[in-house]
Amino acid sequence: MAYRMRPRSLDEYIGQEHIIGKGRLLRRAIQADQLSSVIFYGPPGTGKTTLARVIANTTKSYFATLNAVLSGVKELRYEIDQAKSRLDHWNQRTILFVDEVHRWNKSQQDALLPWVENGTCILIGATTENPYFEVNAALVSRSRIFQLLPLTDTDLMNIARQALADKERGYGNFSVTFEDGALEHLVDIANGDARSLLNALQLAVETSSDAFPPPAGTKIYISKAAAEESIQRKVVLYDKEGDYHFDVISAFIKSLRGSDPDAALYWLARMVHAGEEPRFIFRRMMISACEDVGLADPMAIAVVEADAAAFERIGLPEGRFHLTHAALYLATAPKSNSALGFFDALHAVEEEAKAEVPNHLKDGNRDAKGFGHGEGYLYPHAYKDHWVAQQYLPSGLQGKVFYQPGSLGYEAKVHDDVLRRREAQLESASPDAFPENLTYSPEDKKRMQWIQRTTSERGELLQRLRDKLYGNLSLARHSRVLVINAGHGLLLWEAFRQTPEGLVVGLAKTKEQYDHLRHYADTLDALMQPQLYQGEAIDVLPRLETGLVFEAIVGRNLLSRLPIDKAVIPLLKERLAPHGTISIAETVPSGGSRLSHFIDGSHQRLFALLSKAEDAIYSDTSNPLTCWSESDLRTAFEEAGFIVEAQAEDDAELRVITEQDIERWIAKSYAPALRRSGEVVETDRLVEELAPLLADRTLRWKHRIVIVRAIIADEDGHAETKTANPRRKTNSAQSERGARAWKETEKKTR
């Protein structure tokens, strides 16, 4: 069944949306038949070989297959010779799929390298081991790495339904029904492995009918008992010499460090169940006792050492109590990583390798008379409390802090004494105790001068804006980003930089902006180029590929005419992926600088006229550019079903006002506003009064900018949240705790 139901096209492929979802780099490469060498990495049953088969069915290149378990250099040379022949005689490329590529040794992998390098063949490698450790570094550097994840319960359920509905390869010719919970049990025990699920489904169906194959239309009922018999307990995925060995021990140590005894016991049980060497586990706990618990509980190392010694005398299975005892002690002990101060000291030694031992600390037994070594040393035991303030560090490091006492456990008792004595040490130091704080790097100075010469204040403002917008996002390399009002590329190229395996779509308002972006995009390989469109977002969004959604939508001033432009917000919502984020910046005209702000008190009449005009301009409800506020912006998103964070702040730039600017503003805005207010005003006269005061002057022009972060609300009006493990079952109390934790995380993020 697993073999028969292998997808034949991308449309049939289920799961791994992060690498072959619509718009992703790999999907675009397959559809365009422009695949470069790739390595698929992931656990069994996640679709590595299947994805290679989909590529084979799609490409015009010749598709050759080798299995590294069964094949060697001889078979590889044959395929390379055939690939060279096809390329020379028919100009046909060859895609060489090597399954279990990590099984080849270094020399075998080296034999493949030259042919990948010169383009004779394109490599598709599949491996369950981390390619950065198990595959030739030269091959890795010439390939794109795509990590396939265990399939979610939703993916597995869709795969099962696909098999049950397929009349050609599956069971679509029969009426297959399940007892409540039976199919869910198969999905749950499959634990992300499609092959395991399909094989179990086949066994359940074929053993639940009197004869197989039965006549078309036969009703087959699968009970929960039959489902349980069809799929046995899945073997824990663990390899004592592979990735999972290192990943699981890492999870165990991090759980101890994070004071989570439940997680620590889970990862410990997983290692013991898989046959991990207990001595290895004890060694790692001994390290943790000093690295993570440290002086917060000096007894931690003694407890772990005692448990390790007891285990040596007792062995398994009873020795599991001592493993558990040590793990629980470390997980529940107060934590301090102050021992890491040693590495700061080691770094200082490398930097200050020639620092002299202070004279009073030198050994005076041999040459105190000739050189005065040891002179001035104060013997601590001769003083009260057996301590006296004096210099112990080299002069160049005086004042350097390596040890930071924690505030828990034993260290809480010594914390105040350490700090008090450190302060006294500094007071006793020589005046040049902090030379490192008085130096200035010439390189840094030149860099700042260069930045000041080449970056305008306008550019600095836009860069600050870019950093704030992307600071709201958590982009992965495979994320899809929509950039609206891409301008000349400040926001677009940042998204392009952060998502090399994803997709960037840019919308430019004007043809000039579009041509500018197109000019630079055309210098890239066609497959890597961002997708560019010209026009208003409300017109372009419906033209994008059906079903294409984005993990992030970024933009600047796309709602400048808020009462009109807010019609685009529902379209943005349709294009936002589940758990995606909108991060935009909007300039609020009413909150920025006005001409009256730059008129001093000696021109009262002119100030009064300008102020009256500005009041009329910003209170005109018929003007969509000026008749809205920050609260209106928030309301527009909330009415569309978003949860919104809106942070308003003032920023400024140096700006030169020309006489042409003044003429335009007076003629188009100020004079008409004054006339509506009943004021008789001559446009030319107003310009003549204002120009000598402001024209060709550099003004600090303030902008009121609102940074909006919006996420889609669920049916209850709360934020849509991801579950770390979609297969994990939680009760209502756990769900409430998770929601509270998410809110706390959100507060910290803000």
mmCIF file of C-alpha atoms in Angstrom, residues 362-664:
data_model
loop_
_atom_site.group_PDB
_atom_site.id
_atom_site.type_symbol
_atom_site.label_atom_id
_atom_site.label_comp_id
_atom_site.label_asym_id
_atom_site.label_seq_id
_atom_site.Cartn_x
_atom_site.Cartn_y
_atom_site.Cartn_z
ATOM 1 C CA LYS A 362 55.589 37.728 42.579
ATOM 2 C CA ASP A 363 57.542 35.051 44.388
ATOM 3 C CA GLY A 364 60.022 36.858 46.662
ATOM 4 C CA ASN A 365 61.819 33.767 47.954
ATOM 5 C CA ARG A 366 64.550 33.965 45.298
ATOM 6 C CA ASP A 367 65.069 37.588 44.354
ATOM 7 C CA ALA A 368 63.268 39.813 46.844
ATOM 8 C CA LYS A 369 66.556 41.485 47.715
ATOM 9 C CA GLY A 370 67.724 42.143 44.128
ATOM 10 C CA PHE A 371 64.451 42.952 42.364
ATOM 11 C CA GLY A 372 62.081 43.646 45.225
ATOM 12 C CA HIS A 373 59.662 40.918 44.148
ATOM 13 C CA GLY A 374 56.863 40.443 46.664
ATOM 14 C CA GLU A 375 57.386 43.848 48.224
ATOM 15 C CA GLY A 376 54.118 45.437 49.331
ATOM 16 C CA TYR A 377 52.139 42.215 49.600
ATOM 17 C CA LEU A 378 49.538 42.303 52.388
ATOM 18 C CA TYR A 379 49.035 39.006 54.209
ATOM 19 C CA PRO A 380 45.214 38.573 54.517
ATOM 20 C CA HIS A 381 45.378 36.452 57.677
ATOM 21 C CA ALA A 382 46.910 39.357 59.509
ATOM 22 C CA TYR A 383 43.740 41.412 59.033
ATOM 23 C CA LYS A 384 40.236 41.332 60.408
ATOM 24 C CA ASP A 385 38.035 38.646 58.832
ATOM 25 C CA HIS A 386 41.200 37.333 57.085
ATOM 26 C CA TRP A 387 40.755 39.784 54.200
ATOM 27 C CA VAL A 388 42.350 43.014 52.997
ATOM 28 C CA ALA A 389 41.787 45.065 49.850
ATOM 29 C CA GLN A 390 44.697 44.896 47.440
ATOM 30 C CA GLN A 391 45.371 44.391 43.751
ATOM 31 C CA TYR A 392 45.392 40.788 42.505
ATOM 32 C CA LEU A 393 44.745 41.189 38.763
ATOM 33 C CA PRO A 394 47.322 42.532 36.301
ATOM 34 C CA SER A 395 47.102 46.305 35.958
ATOM 35 C CA GLY A 396 45.604 46.050 32.478
ATOM 36 C CA LEU A 397 42.745 43.900 33.788
ATOM 37 C CA GLN A 398 42.068 45.752 37.032
ATOM 38 C CA GLY A 399 38.325 46.172 37.352
ATOM 39 C CA LYS A 400 37.581 43.261 35.011
ATOM 40 C CA VAL A 401 34.709 41.098 36.291
ATOM 41 C CA PHE A 402 34.736 37.358 35.562
ATOM 42 C CA TYR A 403 32.614 35.941 38.373
ATOM 43 C CA GLN A 404 29.002 37.058 38.682
ATOM 44 C CA PRO A 405 27.489 35.479 41.806
ATOM 45 C CA GLY A 406 23.902 34.337 41.408
ATOM 46 C CA SER A 407 21.070 35.187 43.749
ATOM 47 C CA LEU A 408 19.872 31.637 44.489
ATOM 48 C CA GLY A 409 20.910 28.988 46.981
ATOM 49 C CA TYR A 410 24.420 29.079 48.404
ATOM 50 C CA GLU A 411 25.484 31.933 46.130
ATOM 51 C CA ALA A 412 22.794 34.160 47.586
ATOM 52 C CA LYS A 413 24.709 33.939 50.883
ATOM 53 C CA VAL A 414 28.027 35.048 49.394
ATOM 54 C CA HIS A 415 26.589 37.468 46.829
ATOM 55 C CA ASP A 416 26.762 40.613 48.958
ATOM 56 C CA ASP A 417 30.221 39.815 50.349
ATOM 57 C CA VAL A 418 31.673 39.308 46.865
ATOM 58 C CA LEU A 419 30.261 42.589 45.572
ATOM 59 C CA ARG A 420 31.311 44.542 48.676
ATOM 60 C CA ARG A 421 34.857 43.268 48.520
ATOM 61 C CA ARG A 422 35.018 43.879 44.763
ATOM 62 C CA GLU A 423 34.067 47.518 45.327
ATOM 63 C CA ALA A 424 36.771 47.841 47.954
ATOM 64 C CA GLN A 425 39.306 46.279 45.574
ATOM 65 C CA LEU A 426 38.468 48.874 42.958
ATOM 66 C CA GLU A 427 38.854 51.701 45.430
ATOM 67 C CA SER A 428 42.334 50.424 46.301
ATOM 68 C CA ALA A 429 43.396 50.184 42.648
ATOM 69 C CA SER A 430 45.709 52.646 40.927
ATOM 70 C CA PRO A 431 44.207 55.558 38.931
ATOM 71 C CA ASP A 432 44.814 53.766 35.618
ATOM 72 C CA ALA A 433 42.848 50.713 36.710
ATOM 73 C CA PHE A 434 40.531 50.806 33.719
ATOM 74 C CA PRO A 435 42.713 51.417 30.658
ATOM 75 C CA GLU A 436 40.439 49.379 28.433
ATOM 76 C CA ASN A 437 37.664 51.896 28.988
ATOM 77 C CA LEU A 438 39.816 54.850 27.876
ATOM 78 C CA THR A 439 40.895 53.519 24.487
ATOM 79 C CA TYR A 440 39.229 54.417 21.190
ATOM 80 C CA SER A 441 39.408 52.251 18.086
ATOM 81 C CA PRO A 442 40.583 54.104 14.946
ATOM 82 C CA GLU A 443 38.690 51.599 12.795
ATOM 83 C CA ASP A 444 35.421 52.402 14.547
ATOM 84 C CA LYS A 445 36.039 56.126 14.100
ATOM 85 C CA LYS A 446 36.630 55.780 10.372
ATOM 86 C CA ARG A 447 33.549 53.613 10.040
ATOM 87 C CA MET A 448 31.369 56.199 11.787
ATOM 88 C CA GLN A 449 32.791 58.968 9.610
ATOM 89 C CA TRP A 450 32.060 56.900 6.503
ATOM 90 C CA ILE A 451 28.496 56.268 7.637
ATOM 91 C CA GLN A 452 27.969 59.953 8.351
ATOM 92 C CA ARG A 453 29.223 60.881 4.884
ATOM 93 C CA THR A 454 27.232 58.281 2.968
ATOM 94 C CA THR A 455 23.936 57.958 4.871
ATOM 95 C CA SER A 456 21.421 60.783 4.853
ATOM 96 C CA GLU A 457 19.016 61.330 7.732
ATOM 97 C CA ARG A 458 16.247 60.214 5.428
ATOM 98 C CA GLY A 459 18.055 56.945 4.895
ATOM 99 C CA GLU A 460 18.580 56.529 8.640
ATOM 100 C CA LEU A 461 14.886 57.061 9.303
ATOM 101 C CA LEU A 462 13.931 54.433 6.730
ATOM 102 C CA GLN A 463 16.478 51.970 8.098
ATOM 103 C CA ARG A 464 15.093 52.415 11.609
ATOM 104 C CA LEU A 465 11.643 51.808 10.188
ATOM 105 C CA ARG A 466 12.817 48.655 8.395
ATOM 106 C CA ASP A 467 14.397 47.273 11.575
ATOM 107 C CA LYS A 468 11.217 47.878 13.566
ATOM 108 C CA LEU A 469 9.001 46.222 10.964
ATOM 109 C CA TYR A 470 11.151 43.113 10.682
ATOM 110 C CA GLY A 471 11.648 43.084 14.451
ATOM 111 C CA ASN A 472 7.939 42.185 14.679
ATOM 112 C CA LEU A 473 8.486 39.036 12.610
ATOM 113 C CA SER A 474 10.005 35.608 13.144
ATOM 114 C CA LEU A 475 11.009 34.659 9.627
ATOM 115 C CA ALA A 476 12.417 31.268 8.684
ATOM 116 C CA ARG A 477 14.592 30.683 5.640
ATOM 117 C CA HIS A 478 11.606 29.100 3.872
ATOM 118 C CA SER A 479 9.075 31.816 4.769
ATOM 119 C CA ARG A 480 6.989 33.600 2.156
ATOM 120 C CA VAL A 481 6.875 37.378 2.438
ATOM 121 C CA LEU A 482 4.646 39.895 0.677
ATOM 122 C CA VAL A 483 6.078 43.419 0.550
ATOM 123 C CA ILE A 484 3.510 46.094 -0.303
ATOM 124 C CA ASN A 485 4.652 49.531 -1.470
ATOM 125 C CA ALA A 486 8.094 48.091 -2.024
ATOM 126 C CA GLY A 487 9.402 51.477 -3.176
ATOM 127 C CA HIS A 488 13.019 51.247 -4.275
ATOM 128 C CA GLY A 489 13.648 48.030 -2.338
ATOM 129 C CA LEU A 490 14.601 48.838 1.257
ATOM 130 C CA LEU A 491 11.925 46.500 2.640
ATOM 131 C CA LEU A 492 12.001 44.093 -0.302
ATOM 132 C CA TRP A 493 15.689 43.192 -0.234
ATOM 133 C CA GLU A 494 15.666 42.677 3.532
ATOM 134 C CA ALA A 495 12.931 40.055 3.087
ATOM 135 C CA PHE A 496 14.913 38.549 0.207
ATOM 136 C CA ARG A 497 18.016 38.341 2.406
ATOM 137 C CA GLN A 498 16.199 36.584 5.267
ATOM 138 C CA THR A 499 14.277 34.006 3.172
ATOM 139 C CA PRO A 500 16.696 32.359 0.701
ATOM 140 C CA GLU A 501 14.539 29.209 0.354
ATOM 141 C CA GLY A 502 11.212 31.004 0.528
ATOM 142 C CA LEU A 503 9.401 33.457 -1.693
ATOM 143 C CA VAL A 504 9.353 37.239 -1.813
ATOM 144 C CA VAL A 505 6.594 39.050 -3.695
ATOM 145 C CA GLY A 506 6.920 42.815 -4.104
ATOM 146 C CA LEU A 507 4.247 45.339 -5.106
ATOM 147 C CA ALA A 508 5.510 48.646 -6.503
ATOM 148 C CA LYS A 509 3.114 51.561 -6.852
ATOM 149 C CA THR A 510 4.767 53.384 -9.739
ATOM 150 C CA LYS A 511 6.386 52.274 -12.960
ATOM 151 C CA GLU A 512 9.587 54.045 -11.975
ATOM 152 C CA GLN A 513 9.794 52.018 -8.757
ATOM 153 C CA TYR A 514 8.907 48.803 -10.583
ATOM 154 C CA ASP A 515 11.614 49.412 -13.223
ATOM 155 C CA HIS A 516 14.148 50.120 -10.492
ATOM 156 C CA LEU A 517 13.379 46.830 -8.690
ATOM 157 C CA ARG A 518 13.224 44.923 -11.967
ATOM 158 C CA HIS A 519 16.678 46.216 -12.935
ATOM 159 C CA TYR A 520 18.280 44.668 -9.869
ATOM 160 C CA ALA A 521 16.110 41.542 -9.854
ATOM 161 C CA ASP A 522 17.129 40.727 -13.433
ATOM 162 C CA THR A 523 20.739 40.330 -12.306
ATOM 163 C CA LEU A 524 19.662 37.257 -10.298
ATOM 164 C CA ASP A 525 19.023 33.731 -11.501
ATOM 165 C CA ALA A 526 15.443 33.469 -12.755
ATOM 166 C CA LEU A 527 14.499 30.929 -10.088
ATOM 167 C CA MET A 528 15.782 33.154 -7.271
ATOM 168 C CA GLN A 529 14.168 36.419 -8.370
ATOM 169 C CA PRO A 530 11.430 37.973 -6.271
ATOM 170 C CA GLN A 531 8.065 38.151 -7.992
ATOM 171 C CA LEU A 532 7.363 41.798 -8.822
ATOM 172 C CA TYR A 533 4.071 43.507 -9.669
ATOM 173 C CA GLN A 534 3.108 47.104 -10.384
ATOM 174 C CA GLY A 535 -0.087 48.700 -9.172
ATOM 175 C CA GLU A 536 -2.256 49.263 -6.134
ATOM 176 C CA ALA A 537 -2.472 46.383 -3.685
ATOM 177 C CA ILE A 538 -6.257 46.172 -3.996
ATOM 178 C CA ASP A 539 -5.851 45.500 -7.742
ATOM 179 C CA VAL A 540 -2.791 43.213 -7.609
ATOM 180 C CA LEU A 541 -3.691 40.890 -4.705
ATOM 181 C CA PRO A 542 -6.547 39.115 -6.522
ATOM 182 C CA ARG A 543 -4.185 38.409 -9.443
ATOM 183 C CA LEU A 544 -1.705 36.412 -7.353
ATOM 184 C CA GLU A 545 -1.668 32.618 -7.641
ATOM 185 C CA THR A 546 -4.761 31.021 -6.133
ATOM 186 C CA GLY A 547 -4.012 29.575 -2.726
ATOM 187 C CA LEU A 548 -0.707 31.443 -2.339
ATOM 188 C CA VAL A 549 -0.413 32.723 1.244
ATOM 189 C CA PHE A 550 2.357 34.443 3.166
ATOM 190 C CA GLU A 551 3.884 34.010 6.607
ATOM 191 C CA ALA A 552 4.521 37.766 6.698
ATOM 192 C CA ILE A 553 3.056 40.818 4.989
ATOM 193 C CA VAL A 554 5.203 43.920 5.291
ATOM 194 C CA GLY A 555 4.540 47.402 4.033
ATOM 195 C CA ARG A 556 4.802 51.123 4.479
ATOM 196 C CA ASN A 557 2.051 53.708 3.983
ATOM 197 C CA LEU A 558 -0.341 51.358 2.226
ATOM 198 C CA LEU A 559 -3.293 52.923 4.115
ATOM 199 C CA SER A 560 -2.452 56.600 3.596
ATOM 200 C CA ARG A 561 -6.086 57.285 2.638
ATOM 201 C CA LEU A 562 -7.443 55.118 5.414
ATOM 202 C CA PRO A 563 -11.216 55.592 4.828
ATOM 203 C CA ILE A 564 -10.726 54.377 1.242
ATOM 204 C CA ASP A 565 -7.661 52.151 1.496
ATOM 205 C CA LYS A 566 -8.980 50.037 4.392
ATOM 206 C CA ALA A 567 -10.886 48.018 1.777
ATOM 207 C CA VAL A 568 -7.596 46.212 1.134
ATOM 208 C CA ILE A 569 -7.390 44.804 4.683
ATOM 209 C CA PRO A 570 -9.770 41.835 4.050
ATOM 210 C CA LEU A 571 -7.688 40.982 0.971
ATOM 211 C CA LEU A 572 -4.556 40.968 3.123
ATOM 212 C CA LYS A 573 -6.298 38.624 5.547
ATOM 213 C CA GLU A 574 -7.060 36.174 2.711
ATOM 214 C CA ARG A 575 -3.354 36.146 1.788
ATOM 215 C CA LEU A 576 -2.066 35.653 5.334
ATOM 216 C CA ALA A 577 -0.961 32.123 6.233
ATOM 217 C CA PRO A 578 -2.185 30.547 9.482
ATOM 218 C CA HIS A 579 -0.230 32.118 12.340
ATOM 219 C CA GLY A 580 1.132 34.724 9.915
ATOM 220 C CA THR A 581 1.827 38.349 10.829
ATOM 221 C CA ILE A 582 1.131 41.699 9.192
ATOM 222 C CA SER A 583 3.768 44.303 10.043
ATOM 223 C CA ILE A 584 3.228 47.729 8.514
ATOM 224 C CA ALA A 585 4.184 51.323 9.220
ATOM 225 C CA GLU A 586 1.738 54.146 8.628
ATOM 226 C CA THR A 587 2.503 57.858 8.801
ATOM 227 C CA VAL A 588 -0.302 59.800 10.505
ATOM 228 C CA PRO A 589 -0.373 63.218 8.801
ATOM 229 C CA SER A 590 -2.146 64.979 11.668
ATOM 230 C CA GLY A 591 0.610 64.005 14.088
ATOM 231 C CA GLY A 592 3.553 65.331 12.091
ATOM 232 C CA SER A 593 5.141 68.739 11.662
ATOM 233 C CA ARG A 594 3.143 71.672 10.317
ATOM 234 C CA LEU A 595 4.326 74.926 8.780
ATOM 235 C CA SER A 596 3.108 76.881 11.793
ATOM 236 C CA HIS A 597 5.539 74.939 13.999
ATOM 237 C CA PHE A 598 8.444 76.766 12.338
ATOM 238 C CA ILE A 599 7.084 80.322 12.720
ATOM 239 C CA ASP A 600 8.327 82.248 15.753
ATOM 240 C CA GLY A 601 6.342 84.675 17.901
ATOM 241 C CA SER A 602 7.411 87.769 15.975
ATOM 242 C CA HIS A 603 5.074 86.845 13.105
ATOM 243 C CA GLN A 604 1.817 86.477 15.012
ATOM 244 C CA ARG A 605 -0.541 87.210 12.106
ATOM 245 C CA LEU A 606 1.181 84.686 9.841
ATOM 246 C CA PHE A 607 1.218 82.087 12.640
ATOM 247 C CA ALA A 608 -2.515 82.609 13.242
ATOM 248 C CA LEU A 609 -3.351 82.188 9.551
ATOM 249 C CA LEU A 610 -1.317 79.025 9.189
ATOM 250 C CA SER A 611 -2.749 77.542 12.396
ATOM 251 C CA LYS A 612 -6.305 78.308 11.274
ATOM 252 C CA ALA A 613 -5.662 76.667 7.907
ATOM 253 C CA GLU A 614 -4.142 73.585 9.544
ATOM 254 C CA ASP A 615 -7.069 73.196 11.913
ATOM 255 C CA ALA A 616 -9.387 73.248 8.910
ATOM 256 C CA ILE A 617 -7.226 70.815 6.921
ATOM 257 C CA TYR A 618 -7.071 68.167 9.652
ATOM 258 C CA SER A 619 -10.728 68.471 10.626
ATOM 259 C CA ASP A 620 -12.010 68.119 7.053
ATOM 260 C CA THR A 621 -13.906 64.821 7.072
ATOM 261 C CA SER A 622 -14.076 64.782 3.284
ATOM 262 C CA ASN A 623 -10.296 64.510 2.909
ATOM 263 C CA PRO A 624 -9.258 60.829 3.216
ATOM 264 C CA LEU A 625 -5.594 61.817 3.587
ATOM 265 C CA THR A 626 -6.037 63.803 6.786
ATOM 266 C CA CYS A 627 -9.332 62.838 8.430
ATOM 267 C CA TRP A 628 -8.111 59.794 10.367
ATOM 268 C CA SER A 629 -6.163 59.107 13.544
ATOM 269 C CA GLU A 630 -4.170 56.315 15.181
ATOM 270 C CA SER A 631 -7.279 54.848 16.808
ATOM 271 C CA ASP A 632 -9.021 54.691 13.409
ATOM 272 C CA LEU A 633 -6.112 52.603 12.114
ATOM 273 C CA ARG A 634 -6.447 50.094 14.947
ATOM 274 C CA THR A 635 -10.227 49.934 14.512
ATOM 275 C CA ALA A 636 -9.908 49.183 10.786
ATOM 276 C CA PHE A 637 -7.873 46.040 11.500
ATOM 277 C CA GLU A 638 -10.019 44.911 14.432
ATOM 278 C CA GLU A 639 -13.185 45.183 12.334
ATOM 279 C CA ALA A 640 -11.534 42.873 9.787
ATOM 280 C CA GLY A 641 -10.920 40.193 12.445
ATOM 281 C CA PHE A 642 -7.386 40.924 13.595
ATOM 282 C CA ILE A 643 -5.749 41.228 16.980
ATOM 283 C CA VAL A 644 -3.720 44.408 16.759
ATOM 284 C CA GLU A 645 -0.723 45.933 18.471
ATOM 285 C CA ALA A 646 -0.190 49.571 17.426
ATOM 286 C CA GLN A 647 2.816 51.482 18.694
ATOM 287 C CA ALA A 648 2.956 55.188 17.842
ATOM 288 C CA GLU A 649 6.190 57.137 18.017
ATOM 289 C CA ASP A 650 7.717 60.331 16.716
ATOM 290 C CA ASP A 651 10.711 60.309 14.420
ATOM 291 C CA ALA A 652 12.400 63.179 12.662
ATOM 292 C CA GLU A 653 14.629 63.972 9.731
ATOM 293 C CA LEU A 654 16.499 67.044 8.540
ATOM 294 C CA ARG A 655 14.610 68.394 5.578
ATOM 295 C CA VAL A 656 15.263 71.304 3.201
ATOM 296 C CA ILE A 657 12.086 73.210 2.296
ATOM 297 C CA THR A 658 12.165 74.839 -1.144
ATOM 298 C CA GLU A 659 10.082 77.757 -2.378
ATOM 299 C CA GLN A 660 8.375 75.367 -4.783
ATOM 300 C CA ASP A 661 7.290 73.245 -1.806
ATOM 301 C CA ILE A 662 5.805 76.291 -0.126
ATOM 302 C CA GLU A 663 3.974 77.386 -3.275
ATOM 303 C CA ARG A 664 2.476 73.925 -3.745
#
